[in-house]
Every structure is written in structure tokens, then in C-alpha cells.
Coordinates of C-alpha atoms and ligand atoms in Angstrom, one line a residue:
M1 CA 0.0 0.0 0.0
K2 CA 1.0 3.6 -0.5
E3 CA 2.9 5.2 2.4
I4 CA 0.9 6.9 5.2
Q5 CA 2.2 10.3 6.2
R6 CA 1.5 12.1 9.5
T7 CA 0.9 15.7 8.4
S8 CA -0.7 18.9 9.4
M9 CA -4.2 19.2 7.9
N10 CA -3.7 22.9 8.0
N11 CA -2.0 22.6 4.7
Y12 CA -4.9 20.6 3.2
S13 CA -7.7 23.2 3.9
S14 CA -7.9 26.4 2.0
L15 CA -9.1 27.9 5.3
H16 CA -5.8 26.8 6.8
I17 CA -7.6 25.2 9.8
G18 CA -6.9 21.8 11.2
G19 CA -4.6 19.7 13.4
E20 CA -2.4 16.7 12.5
A21 CA -3.7 13.5 10.8
D22 CA -2.6 10.4 8.9
L23 CA -2.8 11.0 5.1
V24 CA -2.4 8.6 2.2
I25 CA -2.5 9.5 -1.6
A26 CA -4.5 7.4 -4.1
E27 CA -3.3 7.7 -7.7
N28 CA -5.4 4.8 -9.2
E29 CA -8.3 2.5 -8.4
N30 CA -6.0 -0.3 -7.2
N31 CA -4.7 2.1 -4.5
I32 CA -8.2 2.6 -3.3
N33 CA -8.9 -1.1 -3.0
E34 CA -5.8 -1.5 -0.8
I35 CA -6.5 1.6 1.3
H36 CA -10.1 0.4 2.0
S37 CA -8.8 -3.1 3.2
Y38 CA -6.3 -1.3 5.5
V39 CA -9.0 1.0 6.9
Q40 CA -11.3 -2.0 7.5
S41 CA -8.8 -4.2 9.2
N42 CA -7.6 -1.3 11.5
G43 CA -11.1 -0.1 12.4
L44 CA -10.5 3.4 11.1
K45 CA -12.8 6.0 9.5
M46 CA -11.9 7.5 6.1
Y47 CA -12.2 11.0 4.8
V48 CA -11.8 11.4 1.1
L49 CA -10.2 14.6 0.1
G50 CA -9.7 16.5 -3.2
M51 CA -7.9 19.8 -2.9
G52 CA -9.3 20.8 0.5
T53 CA -11.0 23.9 -0.9
N54 CA -14.3 22.9 0.8
S55 CA -13.1 21.3 4.0
F56 CA -11.7 22.2 7.4
Y57 CA -10.6 20.0 10.3
S58 CA -10.8 19.9 14.1
D59 CA -7.7 20.8 16.1
V60 CA -7.4 17.1 17.1
I61 CA -8.4 14.4 14.5
K62 CA -8.7 10.9 15.8
D63 CA -9.1 7.4 14.1
T64 CA -9.6 8.9 10.6
L65 CA -7.3 8.2 7.6
I66 CA -7.4 11.1 5.1
V67 CA -7.4 9.7 1.6
K68 CA -6.2 12.3 -0.9
I69 CA -7.4 11.5 -4.5
E70 CA -4.9 12.3 -7.2
I71 CA -6.2 10.1 -10.0
P72 CA -5.3 11.9 -13.3
G73 CA -6.6 12.0 -16.9
I74 CA -9.0 13.9 -19.1
N75 CA -10.4 12.5 -22.4
F76 CA -13.6 12.7 -24.5
K77 CA -15.9 10.6 -26.7
D78 CA -17.7 12.1 -29.6
Y79 CA -21.4 11.3 -30.0
G80 CA -22.3 13.6 -32.9
D81 CA -24.2 16.6 -31.4
Y82 CA -22.6 16.1 -28.0
V83 CA -19.5 14.8 -26.4
V84 CA -18.9 13.0 -23.1
V85 CA -15.8 14.4 -21.3
T86 CA -14.4 12.0 -18.6
A87 CA -11.8 13.1 -16.1
G88 CA -10.0 11.3 -13.3
A89 CA -11.3 12.5 -9.9
G90 CA -7.9 14.2 -9.1
E91 CA -8.0 16.6 -12.0
L92 CA -8.7 20.2 -11.1
W93 CA -12.3 21.2 -11.9
D94 CA -11.2 24.4 -13.6
D95 CA -8.7 22.5 -15.8
V96 CA -11.7 20.4 -17.1
V97 CA -13.6 23.6 -17.7
K98 CA -10.7 25.1 -19.6
Y99 CA -10.3 21.9 -21.6
S100 CA -14.0 21.8 -22.5
C101 CA -14.2 25.5 -23.4
G102 CA -11.0 25.2 -25.4
H103 CA -12.6 22.4 -27.5
Q104 CA -15.8 24.5 -27.9
Y105 CA -17.9 22.1 -25.8
W106 CA -20.8 24.0 -24.1
G107 CA -22.0 23.3 -20.5
T108 CA -19.2 24.0 -18.0
E109 CA -18.5 27.7 -18.7
N110 CA -20.8 29.2 -16.0
L111 CA -19.0 27.0 -13.5
S112 CA -15.6 28.5 -14.4
N113 CA -13.0 29.2 -11.7
I114 CA -14.5 27.1 -9.0
P115 CA -11.6 25.8 -6.9
G116 CA -11.2 22.1 -6.1
T117 CA -11.1 18.8 -8.0
I118 CA -13.7 17.3 -10.4
G119 CA -14.0 14.4 -8.0
A120 CA -15.4 16.7 -5.3
S121 CA -17.8 18.4 -7.7
P122 CA -20.7 15.9 -7.5
V123 CA -20.6 15.7 -3.7
Q124 CA -22.0 19.2 -3.2
N125 CA -23.4 19.5 -6.7
I126 CA -21.4 22.7 -7.3
G127 CA -23.4 25.5 -8.8
A128 CA -23.0 29.1 -9.9
Y129 CA -24.8 31.6 -12.3
G130 CA -27.8 29.5 -12.9
V131 CA -26.0 26.2 -13.7
E132 CA -25.5 23.2 -11.4
L133 CA -23.3 20.2 -12.0
K134 CA -26.4 18.0 -12.2
D135 CA -27.4 19.8 -15.4
I136 CA -24.4 18.4 -17.3
L137 CA -23.4 15.3 -15.3
E138 CA -23.6 12.1 -17.3
S139 CA -22.3 9.6 -14.7
V140 CA -19.9 9.0 -11.8
R141 CA -17.6 6.1 -11.3
A142 CA -17.0 5.3 -7.6
Y143 CA -15.8 2.6 -5.2
D144 CA -18.7 1.5 -3.0
T145 CA -17.3 0.7 0.4
S146 CA -20.4 -1.2 1.4
T147 CA -19.8 -3.8 -1.3
S148 CA -16.1 -3.3 -1.9
S149 CA -16.6 -2.9 -5.6
F150 CA -16.6 -0.2 -8.3
V151 CA -19.9 1.1 -9.5
E152 CA -21.2 3.4 -12.2
L153 CA -23.8 5.9 -11.0
S154 CA -26.1 7.7 -13.5
N155 CA -27.2 11.3 -13.0
I156 CA -30.5 10.0 -11.5
D157 CA -28.6 7.6 -9.2
C158 CA -26.8 10.6 -7.7
H159 CA -30.0 12.0 -6.1
F160 CA -28.9 15.6 -6.7
G161 CA -30.4 18.5 -4.9
Y162 CA -29.3 22.0 -4.0
R163 CA -25.7 21.5 -2.7
D164 CA -26.7 17.9 -2.0
S165 CA -26.2 14.4 -3.5
I166 CA -26.1 10.7 -2.5
F167 CA -22.5 11.3 -1.6
K168 CA -23.5 13.7 1.1
Q169 CA -26.5 11.7 2.1
N170 CA -24.4 8.6 2.6
K171 CA -21.2 10.1 4.0
G172 CA -18.2 7.8 3.6
R173 CA -19.9 5.2 1.4
Y174 CA -18.5 6.1 -2.0
I175 CA -15.1 7.1 -3.2
I176 CA -15.4 8.9 -6.5
T177 CA -12.7 7.9 -9.1
S178 CA -13.9 9.6 -12.3
V179 CA -16.7 11.9 -13.5
S180 CA -18.3 12.1 -16.9
L181 CA -19.9 15.2 -18.3
K182 CA -22.3 15.5 -21.3
L183 CA -21.5 18.6 -23.2
S184 CA -23.0 20.2 -26.2
K185 CA -21.2 20.9 -29.5
T186 CA -23.7 23.5 -30.5
P187 CA -23.9 26.8 -28.7
N188 CA -26.1 26.7 -25.6
P189 CA -25.5 29.8 -23.5
I190 CA -27.3 30.1 -20.1
L191 CA -27.4 33.8 -19.4
M192 CA -30.4 34.5 -17.2
Y193 CA -28.2 35.2 -14.1
K194 CA -26.6 38.5 -13.5
P195 CA -24.2 39.8 -14.8
L196 CA -24.1 37.2 -17.6
D197 CA -27.5 38.6 -18.9
S198 CA -25.5 41.6 -20.2
L199 CA -24.3 39.3 -23.0
L200 CA -27.8 38.7 -24.2
E201 CA -27.7 41.9 -26.2
K202 CA -25.0 40.5 -28.5
N203 CA -25.8 38.7 -31.8
T204 CA -23.3 35.9 -31.4
I205 CA -21.9 34.8 -28.1
N206 CA -18.7 32.8 -27.8
L207 CA -17.8 30.4 -25.2
S208 CA -14.7 32.3 -24.0
E209 CA -16.7 35.5 -23.4
V210 CA -19.0 33.7 -21.0
R211 CA -16.0 32.0 -19.2
D212 CA -14.1 35.3 -19.0
L213 CA -17.1 37.2 -17.6
V214 CA -17.7 34.5 -14.9
I215 CA -14.0 34.6 -14.0
K216 CA -14.0 38.4 -13.8
T217 CA -17.2 38.4 -11.6
R218 CA -15.9 35.8 -9.2
T219 CA -12.5 37.5 -8.9
E220 CA -14.2 40.8 -8.0
K221 CA -16.6 39.3 -5.4
L222 CA -14.8 36.4 -3.8
P223 CA -11.5 36.6 -1.9
D224 CA -8.5 34.6 -3.4
Y225 CA -8.0 31.8 -1.0
K226 CA -4.3 31.9 -1.6
I227 CA -4.2 35.4 -0.1
Y228 CA -7.2 35.3 2.3
P229 CA -7.7 31.7 3.3
N230 CA -11.4 30.7 2.8
T231 CA -13.6 27.9 1.5
G232 CA -16.1 29.9 -0.5
S233 CA -19.7 30.0 0.8
F234 CA -19.6 28.8 4.4
F235 CA -23.3 28.3 4.7
K236 CA -26.0 27.1 2.3
N237 CA -28.8 29.5 1.2
P238 CA -31.7 28.4 3.4
I239 CA -35.0 27.2 2.0
I240 CA -38.1 28.2 4.0
T241 CA -41.8 27.6 3.5
S242 CA -44.1 30.2 1.9
A243 CA -45.8 30.7 5.2
Q244 CA -42.5 31.5 7.0
G245 CA -41.6 33.8 4.1
N246 CA -44.7 35.8 4.4
V247 CA -44.2 36.3 8.1
L248 CA -40.6 37.5 7.5
K249 CA -41.7 39.8 4.8
E250 CA -43.8 41.8 7.4
K251 CA -40.8 42.1 9.6
Y252 CA -38.2 42.8 6.9
N253 CA -39.9 44.3 3.9
D254 CA -36.9 44.3 1.7
I255 CA -35.9 40.6 2.3
P256 CA -35.1 38.9 -1.0
L257 CA -37.3 35.8 -1.4
H258 CA -36.6 33.6 -4.4
E259 CA -39.4 31.2 -5.3
V260 CA -38.4 27.6 -5.4
K261 CA -40.4 24.3 -5.6
D262 CA -41.3 24.1 -1.9
G263 CA -41.2 27.7 -0.8
Y264 CA -38.5 30.4 -0.9
K265 CA -34.8 30.4 -1.0
I266 CA -33.2 33.3 0.9
P267 CA -29.6 34.5 0.3
A268 CA -27.7 33.7 3.5
A269 CA -25.5 36.7 2.6
W270 CA -28.5 39.0 3.1
L271 CA -29.3 37.4 6.5
I272 CA -25.7 37.8 7.6
E273 CA -25.6 41.4 6.4
H274 CA -29.0 42.7 7.5
V275 CA -30.2 40.4 10.3
A276 CA -27.0 39.4 12.0
E277 CA -25.3 42.7 11.0
M278 CA -22.0 40.9 10.6
K279 CA -20.9 41.9 7.1
G280 CA -17.2 42.6 7.2
V281 CA -17.1 41.9 10.9
R282 CA -14.0 40.3 12.5
V283 CA -13.7 38.5 15.8
G284 CA -10.0 37.9 16.4
E285 CA -8.6 36.3 13.3
I286 CA -11.9 35.1 11.7
G287 CA -14.2 37.4 9.8
T288 CA -16.8 37.7 7.1
W289 CA -15.6 39.0 3.7
P290 CA -16.6 42.6 3.2
N291 CA -17.8 42.1 -0.4
Q292 CA -19.6 38.8 0.2
P293 CA -20.3 38.0 3.9
L294 CA -21.2 34.4 3.1
V295 CA -17.5 33.7 2.9
L296 CA -15.6 33.4 6.2
V297 CA -11.9 34.3 6.1
N298 CA -9.0 33.2 8.3
Y299 CA -7.0 36.4 8.6
G300 CA -4.2 34.8 10.7
N301 CA -3.7 31.6 12.6
A302 CA -7.2 31.0 13.8
T303 CA -8.0 27.6 15.3
C304 CA -11.0 25.4 14.5
E305 CA -12.5 26.5 17.8
N306 CA -12.2 30.2 16.8
L307 CA -13.9 29.4 13.5
L308 CA -16.8 27.4 15.0
S309 CA -17.5 29.9 17.7
F310 CA -17.6 32.7 15.1
A311 CA -19.9 30.6 12.8
N312 CA -22.1 29.8 15.8
L313 CA -22.4 33.5 16.6
I314 CA -23.8 34.2 13.1
V315 CA -26.1 31.2 13.3
G316 CA -27.4 32.2 16.7
K317 CA -28.2 35.8 15.8
I318 CA -30.1 34.8 12.7
E319 CA -32.0 32.0 14.4
E320 CA -33.0 34.3 17.3
K321 CA -34.4 37.0 15.0
T322 CA -35.9 34.9 12.2
G323 CA -36.2 31.3 13.4
I324 CA -34.0 30.2 10.4
R325 CA -31.1 28.0 11.3
L326 CA -28.3 28.3 8.7
E327 CA -26.6 25.0 7.7
R328 CA -23.0 24.7 6.9
E329 CA -22.1 24.2 3.2
V330 CA -18.4 23.4 4.0
N331 CA -17.3 19.9 5.2
Y332 CA -16.1 19.7 8.8
V333 CA -13.9 16.7 9.7
E334 CA -13.6 15.8 13.4
Ligands
EPU401 N1 -26.1 39.7 -0.7 C1 -26.1 40.6 0.3 N2 -25.0 41.2 0.7 C2 -23.8 41.0 0.1 C3 -23.7 40.1 -1.0 C4 -24.9 39.5 -1.4 O1 -27.2 40.9 0.9 O2 -22.8 41.6 0.6 C5 -27.3 39.1 -1.2 C6 -28.0 39.8 -2.3 O3 -29.4 39.8 -2.1 C7 -27.6 39.0 -3.5 C8 -27.6 37.6 -3.0 O4 -27.1 37.8 -1.6 O5 -28.5 39.3 -4.6 C9 -26.9 36.6 -3.7 O6 -25.5 36.8 -3.7 P1 -24.6 36.1 -4.8 O7 -25.1 36.4 -6.2 O8 -23.2 36.5 -4.5 O9 -24.8 34.5 -4.6 P2 -24.9 33.6 -3.3 O10 -26.3 33.1 -3.3 O11 -24.4 34.3 -2.1 C10 -24.3 31.4 -4.6 C11 -23.4 30.3 -4.4 C12 -22.0 30.6 -4.8 C13 -22.0 31.1 -6.3 C14 -23.0 32.3 -6.4 C15 -23.1 32.7 -7.8 C16 -24.3 29.1 -2.4 C17 -24.2 28.7 -1.0 N3 -23.4 29.9 -2.9 O12 -23.9 32.4 -3.7 O13 -21.2 29.5 -4.6 O14 -20.7 31.4 -6.7 O15 -24.3 31.8 -5.9 O16 -24.0 32.0 -8.6 O17 -25.3 28.6 -3.1 C18 -19.7 28.4 -3.1 O18 -20.6 27.5 -3.0 O19 -18.7 28.3 -2.4 C19 -20.0 29.6 -3.9 C20 -19.2 30.6 -3.9

């Protein structure tokens, strides 16, 4: 089996938060078989990691082997009007987007510049600017730890929801080894979301314009984790019932309520800014990002405890005033 290293997980979280743990790298499916046998015979838990851009860890991590996936490779198959691009779970998500846009395959462009690996992308069903991974995902290949065998999961099998999937619902069961995307060879721009709607005025829209505008928007709004350690949105946007929405509208008449299937989705950023009044606020070395308070930033050497107590402060204030309990979007490994 590949060598296990004792390492600081601080270096494997873009929030730079976490204590020491045992870590092993998997570069192919055979490595995964071996690692799973080792974990089973030693009574350990496993945490599967891509790049660590959506994870943070407790100050003390016990009985968990961190398995970092570095399975490489990007290729495609042509089916006439569409192609299926398949990438090893260890490839960077944005490298797959760059590859797809470079070949003029439509579908991934709105999801440009999202940090992390493609293997992590189905877990939280990454989404931005009106597109979610589920809209373009063909299938996922994964190791099923409950049967010790490799399986092929179709889009429907993945049970996707808003920042949700079977991989979140059954934590620890699957280890994703590759992801296949179904992409269009004919132009298919999705531009209903601001500021991409500004491109609608044009007669012809090319793929690189959409990608460039997404990259520009994200760069302006979101902090670069290499300078200001963060993991993107820390909380999910909560979904509430229509009845709850109507009560809140009386109290906060400018609250943005976006209609969804079972009620309303509220921007968590709005609640943090206007209800908790914590936009751009810092406590010690943890704070909310001034341009987008849904992002929590580690401004120094904050501990996991510092981060959790800051996050709980936000959750508590919003719950007290609205009854809404924000849920974490980021993975926390204890
Ligand atoms: N808002 C405020 N104050 C702010 C910023 C935003 O009140 O300072 C409110 C506004 O009402 C604004 C709304 O929040 O209209 C939505 O903000 P934004 O467009 O930035 O999107 P978001 O809902 O906060 C989601 C994703 C992001 C994704 C963007 C763009 C989640 C949890 N987050 O954020 O994903 O990039 O949409 O589509 O769904 C991530 O998951 O890490 C992530 C960055």
C-alpha cells in the first residue's frame, strides 16, 4: 500500500484550519482497494479529500485516515451533437472547464474558476450563475465501500439537490474515481443570471466570453484563498416555507425571497448582512468577507474552535431573530 504520512491538515484546507492527521494518496483504483482493506482491518474511518478547498478539520483528528485522491486524466468521446468528457477524480475542476471550453464544448462555462477537483464536484453538486453540475453530469464512477466494488452511478442515481447528493446523504460510502460530463457541441449559453445577462444583447456569443465574464465576476466578489484563506460560501442559502416567508416579509420588507419548488430560497449573505449585522465583521482572526459575507476568512492563525464559535455567533443571531437556522455548506472533519 502507499505510504501513510503524518501531516498537518492545516496545509490541506484552503481555510488553513486543522490539526495533525494520517494521510495517504490514491493515484489509481488499485490504491483505493488497498486503502479500503487497510482501513477496515484497522477499524478506522476514512475522509476522502480532493484539494481541501471545501473542508476544514478539528484541532485534534482521531481514528480517521485522510485519503487524498490524485487520479489523473482527461479525455472525451464524440457522439455527434454532443460529447462526453471524462476526467479522473484528481483533476482540477477548472482544468476540465478550460479543456471543455477550449474544445468548444458548451456546458461547464458558467462554473468557471470554482476551486477544487472534479472528484469533489458531484458531492456538493457545485453551482453558480444559474447552472448546477447536475445539469451536465452524465455519470460518476466510484468505489462503493459497502460492497467493496466499483460502480457506475447515472445522474439520477446521484440524487442531486441544491448543494446535495447521494455522496453527502451517505457520507463515507462512495469514493469517486472519475466523473463524466455530457457537453453540447452546438452553442447553448445560459445567461439568465446577473451579470451574464449583459451578454444577451449580442448577436453571437462565444464560449470564451462567458467564461471570461464568470472569472471576472468571481474574482471581484470572492477573496482569493491563496491570499485570504477561505472555502467559498460557508453556509447554504436556506429554503423556507411560503408561510415562513410571508411572516418574515412583514418584519423585513426588503428581504429577498426567491421562489423555489417548496417555498422560498433566501440569500444567506443577506441574512448575515441585514439580520446578524455581521458583514465585514471580525472577531480575532476570523471574519466575514466585506464584499460577500457568506465567505468566512481566516485572517491569521485561527483555530478550529475560533472558527466554530464565530460561525455559531452568526447562526445564533439569525436564528434568534428569524427562526431560520443556517446550515454549513463546508465539510467539517472531526
Ligand atoms: N447579498 C447581500 N450582501 C452581500 C452580498 C450578497 O445581501 O454583501 C445578497 C444579495 O441579495 C444578492 C444575494 O445575496 O443578490 C446573492 O448573492 P450572490 O449572487 O453572490 O450569490 P450567493 O447566493 O451568495 C451562490 C453560491 C456561490 C456562487 C454564487 C453565484 C451558495 C451557498 N453559494 O452564492 O457559490 O458562486 O451563488 O451564482 O449557493 C460556493 O458554493 O462556495 C460559492 C461561492
